[in-house]
Amino acid sequence: MFKKLVCVIICAAMLCSLTGCAFLRRKKEIDPKRSPYRYVEYMIRDMQDYLKEGDAESLSVMFGDYLKVTADDVQKLLAFIDGEIVSIDRASIEPGGGKKREVYIEYAYGGEFNISTSSEKEYVCYFTGYAVYDEKPEKIGLENFSVVNLADEKDRYGVGYSFNEKGQQLDLNGKVIEKYLK
């Protein structure tokens, strides 16, 4: 009996080390209204994991319901990246500000990180979104995720909202959103 128990414990420890103990660090356990920055940190780790794995479905779920980003939209972004991702550096996160009463009722974020690929290309990934948005909960999640080739900054691809050179906000199809016409 003791040998079986030891064997089960060893197997569980091996499984935990192989999976990275993902079940121990789930962002769902972190209340974004109380610790939005920490919530965003874990969300970005997941985002980077999904990028590395090429998991378009999981990455598309990270966008807010407002944008209706599909796995096909994200698959096009993944196809833009030339080669297999071999390294991703630690993300820099910029809190976009927030409104707080007892807890946060709105919290925006943005940031960037670099990736290197097997084809020796370097890209920078920019992202923005909301961790908390009580007035419009459908906007919680990523709003923009863009990948830019560092060798040629005009070589870029994005999913979600983006902006043109006039500062006008664009939808997924590249059309100016009417309320942002200047």
mmCIF file of C-alpha atoms in Angstrom:
data_model
loop_
_atom_site.group_PDB
_atom_site.id
_atom_site.type_symbol
_atom_site.label_atom_id
_atom_site.label_comp_id
_atom_site.label_asym_id
_atom_site.label_seq_id
_atom_site.Cartn_x
_atom_site.Cartn_y
_atom_site.Cartn_z
ATOM 1 C CA MET A 1 0.000 0.000 0.000
ATOM 2 C CA PHE A 2 2.805 2.388 0.927
ATOM 3 C CA LYS A 3 4.602 1.706 -2.371
ATOM 4 C CA LYS A 4 1.445 2.542 -4.336
ATOM 5 C CA LEU A 5 1.031 5.825 -2.463
ATOM 6 C CA VAL A 6 4.659 6.799 -3.088
ATOM 7 C CA CYS A 7 4.259 5.898 -6.758
ATOM 8 C CA VAL A 8 1.122 8.046 -7.069
ATOM 9 C CA ILE A 9 2.871 10.997 -5.403
ATOM 10 C CA ILE A 10 5.894 10.671 -7.700
ATOM 11 C CA CYS A 11 3.660 10.458 -10.770
ATOM 12 C CA ALA A 12 1.713 13.544 -9.644
ATOM 13 C CA ALA A 13 4.969 15.463 -9.095
ATOM 14 C CA MET A 14 6.228 14.454 -12.548
ATOM 15 C CA LEU A 15 2.945 15.490 -14.155
ATOM 16 C CA CYS A 16 3.073 18.822 -12.353
ATOM 17 C CA SER A 17 6.640 19.486 -13.529
ATOM 18 C CA LEU A 18 5.787 18.560 -17.119
ATOM 19 C CA THR A 19 2.681 20.771 -17.299
ATOM 20 C CA GLY A 20 4.263 23.679 -15.443
ATOM 21 C CA CYS A 21 1.632 23.391 -12.721
ATOM 22 C CA ALA A 22 -0.737 25.501 -14.798
ATOM 23 C CA PHE A 23 -3.609 24.576 -12.532
ATOM 24 C CA LEU A 24 -1.778 26.248 -9.630
ATOM 25 C CA ARG A 25 -1.466 29.622 -11.358
ATOM 26 C CA ARG A 26 -4.828 30.118 -13.044
ATOM 27 C CA LYS A 27 -5.752 33.770 -13.529
ATOM 28 C CA LYS A 28 -9.348 32.881 -12.690
ATOM 29 C CA GLU A 29 -8.275 32.680 -9.053
ATOM 30 C CA ILE A 30 -7.146 36.307 -9.183
ATOM 31 C CA ASP A 31 -9.954 38.824 -8.911
ATOM 32 C CA PRO A 32 -9.227 41.436 -11.602
ATOM 33 C CA LYS A 33 -11.214 44.020 -9.630
ATOM 34 C CA ARG A 34 -8.846 43.678 -6.673
ATOM 35 C CA SER A 35 -5.534 42.900 -8.423
ATOM 36 C CA PRO A 36 -5.882 43.943 -12.069
ATOM 37 C CA TYR A 37 -2.143 44.291 -12.710
ATOM 38 C CA ARG A 38 -1.443 40.789 -11.434
ATOM 39 C CA TYR A 39 -4.412 39.452 -13.417
ATOM 40 C CA VAL A 40 -2.958 41.019 -16.576
ATOM 41 C CA GLU A 41 0.454 39.471 -15.855
ATOM 42 C CA TYR A 42 -1.053 35.979 -15.818
ATOM 43 C CA MET A 43 -3.181 36.732 -18.855
ATOM 44 C CA ILE A 44 -0.058 37.766 -20.787
ATOM 45 C CA ARG A 45 1.694 34.522 -19.819
ATOM 46 C CA ASP A 46 -1.259 32.637 -21.277
ATOM 47 C CA MET A 47 -1.176 34.840 -24.384
ATOM 48 C CA GLN A 48 2.516 34.093 -24.904
ATOM 49 C CA ASP A 49 1.939 30.360 -24.375
ATOM 50 C CA TYR A 50 -0.877 30.352 -26.951
ATOM 51 C CA LEU A 51 1.348 32.209 -29.430
ATOM 52 C CA LYS A 52 4.187 29.748 -28.964
ATOM 53 C CA GLU A 53 1.816 26.784 -29.335
ATOM 54 C CA GLY A 54 0.055 28.348 -32.342
ATOM 55 C CA ASP A 55 -3.276 28.024 -30.505
ATOM 56 C CA ALA A 56 -5.515 30.424 -32.463
ATOM 57 C CA GLU A 57 -8.696 29.228 -30.747
ATOM 58 C CA SER A 58 -7.504 30.010 -27.212
ATOM 59 C CA LEU A 59 -5.956 33.313 -28.269
ATOM 60 C CA SER A 60 -9.199 34.408 -29.968
ATOM 61 C CA VAL A 61 -11.115 33.755 -26.727
ATOM 62 C CA MET A 62 -8.915 36.354 -25.000
ATOM 63 C CA PHE A 63 -10.555 39.141 -27.025
ATOM 64 C CA GLY A 64 -13.628 40.875 -25.681
ATOM 65 C CA ASP A 65 -17.042 39.766 -26.936
ATOM 66 C CA TYR A 66 -17.504 43.262 -28.363
ATOM 67 C CA LEU A 67 -15.051 42.649 -31.231
ATOM 68 C CA LYS A 68 -16.182 39.151 -32.229
ATOM 69 C CA VAL A 69 -12.628 38.091 -33.144
ATOM 70 C CA THR A 70 -12.612 34.560 -34.553
ATOM 71 C CA ALA A 71 -9.973 31.841 -34.528
ATOM 72 C CA ASP A 72 -9.619 32.430 -38.299
ATOM 73 C CA ASP A 73 -8.704 36.078 -37.643
ATOM 74 C CA VAL A 74 -6.027 34.992 -35.175
ATOM 75 C CA GLN A 75 -4.832 32.186 -37.468
ATOM 76 C CA LYS A 76 -4.028 34.834 -40.110
ATOM 77 C CA LEU A 77 -1.984 36.696 -37.515
ATOM 78 C CA LEU A 78 -0.103 33.501 -36.606
ATOM 79 C CA ALA A 79 0.534 32.815 -40.314
ATOM 80 C CA PHE A 80 2.068 36.306 -40.612
ATOM 81 C CA ILE A 81 4.852 35.269 -38.220
ATOM 82 C CA ASP A 82 7.589 33.675 -40.344
ATOM 83 C CA GLY A 83 8.940 30.526 -38.718
ATOM 84 C CA GLU A 84 8.419 28.825 -35.394
ATOM 85 C CA ILE A 85 8.649 30.989 -32.281
ATOM 86 C CA VAL A 86 11.815 30.055 -30.411
ATOM 87 C CA SER A 87 11.834 32.741 -27.718
ATOM 88 C CA ILE A 88 9.583 35.358 -26.200
ATOM 89 C CA ASP A 89 10.950 37.985 -23.853
ATOM 90 C CA ARG A 90 9.214 39.209 -20.727
ATOM 91 C CA ALA A 91 6.414 41.637 -21.511
ATOM 92 C CA SER A 92 6.458 45.246 -20.446
ATOM 93 C CA ILE A 93 3.029 46.212 -19.188
ATOM 94 C CA GLU A 94 1.680 49.734 -19.083
ATOM 95 C CA PRO A 95 -1.384 50.257 -16.931
ATOM 96 C CA GLY A 96 -3.720 52.417 -18.970
ATOM 97 C CA GLY A 97 -5.298 53.782 -15.861
ATOM 98 C CA GLY A 98 -8.332 52.778 -13.961
ATOM 99 C CA LYS A 99 -11.225 53.991 -11.886
ATOM 100 C CA LYS A 100 -11.554 52.684 -8.390
ATOM 101 C CA ARG A 101 -14.112 52.845 -5.650
ATOM 102 C CA GLU A 102 -13.602 50.014 -3.154
ATOM 103 C CA VAL A 103 -12.442 47.864 -6.049
ATOM 104 C CA TYR A 104 -11.570 48.723 -9.626
ATOM 105 C CA ILE A 105 -14.602 49.442 -11.804
ATOM 106 C CA GLU A 106 -12.456 50.093 -14.895
ATOM 107 C CA TYR A 107 -8.870 49.091 -15.659
ATOM 108 C CA ALA A 108 -7.187 49.351 -19.041
ATOM 109 C CA TYR A 109 -3.760 47.996 -19.939
ATOM 110 C CA GLY A 110 -1.299 47.874 -22.792
ATOM 111 C CA GLY A 111 2.160 46.552 -23.392
ATOM 112 C CA GLU A 112 4.610 44.847 -25.656
ATOM 113 C CA PHE A 113 7.029 41.960 -25.918
ATOM 114 C CA ASN A 114 9.519 40.698 -28.505
ATOM 115 C CA ILE A 115 9.585 37.317 -30.185
ATOM 116 C CA SER A 116 12.323 35.568 -32.141
ATOM 117 C CA THR A 117 11.633 32.873 -34.708
ATOM 118 C CA SER A 118 13.470 29.915 -36.189
ATOM 119 C CA SER A 119 13.820 31.910 -39.436
ATOM 120 C CA GLU A 120 15.910 34.435 -37.447
ATOM 121 C CA LYS A 121 13.265 37.152 -37.691
ATOM 122 C CA GLU A 122 12.469 39.439 -34.807
ATOM 123 C CA TYR A 123 8.986 40.802 -34.115
ATOM 124 C CA VAL A 124 7.504 43.081 -31.513
ATOM 125 C CA CYS A 125 3.978 42.389 -30.318
ATOM 126 C CA TYR A 126 1.805 45.231 -29.059
ATOM 127 C CA PHE A 127 -1.426 44.689 -27.151
ATOM 128 C CA THR A 128 -4.137 46.699 -25.403
ATOM 129 C CA GLY A 129 -7.327 45.807 -23.600
ATOM 130 C CA TYR A 130 -9.400 45.944 -20.453
ATOM 131 C CA ALA A 131 -9.146 43.756 -17.361
ATOM 132 C CA VAL A 132 -12.172 45.430 -15.759
ATOM 133 C CA TYR A 133 -14.923 47.500 -17.375
ATOM 134 C CA ASP A 134 -18.114 47.525 -15.310
ATOM 135 C CA GLU A 135 -20.050 49.829 -17.669
ATOM 136 C CA LYS A 136 -19.337 47.668 -20.734
ATOM 137 C CA PRO A 137 -18.381 44.142 -19.628
ATOM 138 C CA GLU A 138 -18.435 42.943 -23.260
ATOM 139 C CA LYS A 139 -15.223 44.975 -23.798
ATOM 140 C CA ILE A 140 -13.239 43.040 -21.172
ATOM 141 C CA GLY A 141 -10.329 41.289 -22.861
ATOM 142 C CA LEU A 142 -7.906 42.176 -25.620
ATOM 143 C CA GLU A 143 -8.853 45.024 -27.924
ATOM 144 C CA ASN A 144 -5.781 44.978 -30.107
ATOM 145 C CA PHE A 145 -2.963 42.569 -30.783
ATOM 146 C CA SER A 146 -0.439 43.628 -33.436
ATOM 147 C CA VAL A 147 2.750 41.986 -34.666
ATOM 148 C CA VAL A 148 5.413 44.181 -36.289
ATOM 149 C CA ASN A 149 8.498 42.947 -38.142
ATOM 150 C CA LEU A 150 11.470 44.747 -36.551
ATOM 151 C CA ALA A 151 13.415 44.712 -39.846
ATOM 152 C CA ASP A 152 10.607 46.596 -41.641
ATOM 153 C CA GLU A 153 8.090 48.406 -39.428
ATOM 154 C CA LYS A 154 5.663 48.739 -42.342
ATOM 155 C CA ASP A 155 5.467 44.932 -42.358
ATOM 156 C CA ARG A 156 2.786 44.423 -39.692
ATOM 157 C CA TYR A 157 -0.403 42.550 -38.978
ATOM 158 C CA GLY A 158 -2.998 43.147 -36.307
ATOM 159 C CA VAL A 159 -6.201 41.728 -34.904
ATOM 160 C CA GLY A 160 -8.766 43.854 -33.120
ATOM 161 C CA TYR A 161 -8.954 47.599 -33.135
ATOM 162 C CA SER A 162 -6.190 49.509 -34.829
ATOM 163 C CA PHE A 163 -5.538 53.105 -35.818
ATOM 164 C CA ASN A 164 -4.588 54.742 -39.110
ATOM 165 C CA GLU A 165 -2.029 57.530 -39.587
ATOM 166 C CA LYS A 166 -4.738 60.162 -38.850
ATOM 167 C CA GLY A 167 -5.389 58.612 -35.422
ATOM 168 C CA GLN A 168 -8.792 57.263 -36.439
ATOM 169 C CA GLN A 169 -9.847 53.983 -34.886
ATOM 170 C CA LEU A 170 -10.383 51.126 -37.354
ATOM 171 C CA ASP A 171 -12.484 47.971 -37.102
ATOM 172 C CA LEU A 172 -11.306 44.451 -37.982
ATOM 173 C CA ASN A 173 -11.810 45.145 -41.704
ATOM 174 C CA GLY A 174 -9.738 48.343 -41.667
ATOM 175 C CA LYS A 175 -12.738 50.672 -41.957
ATOM 176 C CA VAL A 176 -12.900 53.821 -39.831
ATOM 177 C CA ILE A 177 -15.394 53.459 -37.011
ATOM 178 C CA GLU A 178 -17.879 56.308 -37.550
ATOM 179 C CA LYS A 179 -17.751 57.731 -34.053
ATOM 180 C CA TYR A 180 -13.965 58.168 -34.448
ATOM 181 C CA LEU A 181 -14.128 60.146 -37.708
ATOM 182 C CA LYS A 182 -12.200 63.399 -37.274
#
